[in-house]
Amino acid sequence: EELRPGGPLDSAYHMTSVLILTIVLGKIADLAKITVPNKTEYCLRHGYSLLVENKSSPDASRNLCRFLSYLEQFDVLWWADADVIFTNMNTSLDDIPLGPHVTACEENIVDWNYLNCGNFLCRNTPETAQLLREIDRLEPVWQQMPCIWQTLMGEIARQDNELITVLPTRTFNSVAWTNPGGGPTYSPGSHWQPGDFVYHPCGVFPWQEKIAHVQAHIAQVVR
């Protein structure tokens, strides 16, 4: 039985076909102690698989082609950064209008960044595989961009909204920020509201403040 492109996952099929991938570096162990159990609870609730990659390199988010080996085993790969937490355990991918290939949300923090790719989903399709290969091939280009390959994905999404489906911010990636891009030019803010599916303090710095934000929202998880 196949996934229906552009629609929710088949409820009888998704139970063993979704992998959530998160990367943990040694320096963020204190954060991971909070967020990995949250992701584990979510996966157990919905029958998804969870892979925690423990990396020592700050370049752990490079080499996206390695996703292809995961997509040989799963129909959907869900990349979720270490600071992503699920704040509504009742929401599943059945509730998300996934695109046929890659799906991400608008970030809506700064005017120079379109997508947030710290939390996005890939279906197992030839088009997804080609996109991941192309991103790796263009590394010399995106290394010069403000948000590296996230900026590149935003540009591709603007050109091809079938390859990369873009959903409103709060669909599955409610972001928060204090110093987006490491700069003080934007006022702190958050798109998250109680009951939202996901809380993602991608732009909250310094690190201890990010941890405090996550702890505060863990206390508001809907079960």
Coordinates of N, CA, C and O in Angstrom, one line a residue, residues 15 37-50:
M15 N 2.2 3.3 10.7 CA 2.6 2.9 12.0 C 4.1 2.5 12.0 O 4.8 2.6 13.0
P37 N 13.6 12.6 25.6 CA 12.4 11.9 26.2 C 11.1 12.4 25.7 O 10.2 11.6 25.5
N38 N 11.0 13.6 25.4 CA 9.8 14.2 24.8 C 9.5 13.5 23.4 O 8.4 13.1 23.1
K39 N 10.6 13.4 22.6 CA 10.4 12.8 21.3 C 10.1 11.3 21.4 O 9.3 10.8 20.6
T40 N 10.7 10.7 22.4 CA 10.5 9.3 22.6 C 9.0 9.0 22.9 O 8.4 8.1 22.4
E41 N 8.5 9.9 23.8 CA 7.1 9.7 24.2 C 6.2 9.9 23.0 O 5.2 9.1 22.8
Y42 N 6.5 10.9 22.2 CA 5.7 11.1 21.0 C 5.7 9.9 20.0 O 4.7 9.5 19.5
C43 N 6.9 9.4 19.8 CA 7.0 8.3 18.9 C 6.3 7.0 19.4 O 5.6 6.3 18.6
L44 N 6.4 6.8 20.7 CA 5.7 5.7 21.3 C 4.2 5.8 21.2 O 3.5 4.9 21.0
R45 N 3.7 7.1 21.3 CA 2.3 7.3 21.2 C 1.8 7.0 19.8 O 0.7 6.4 19.6
H46 N 2.6 7.3 18.7 CA 2.1 7.2 17.4 C 2.7 6.0 16.6 O 2.3 5.9 15.4
G47 N 3.5 5.2 17.2 CA 4.1 4.1 16.5 C 5.2 4.5 15.5 O 5.5 3.8 14.5
Y48 N 5.8 5.7 15.7 CA 6.9 6.1 14.8 C 8.3 5.6 15.4 O 8.3 5.2 16.5
S49 N 9.3 5.6 14.6 CA 10.6 5.3 15.0 C 11.4 6.6 15.3 O 11.2 7.6 14.7
L50 N 12.4 6.4 16.2 CA 13.2 7.6 16.6 C 14.7 7.2 16.5 O 15.1 6.1 17.0

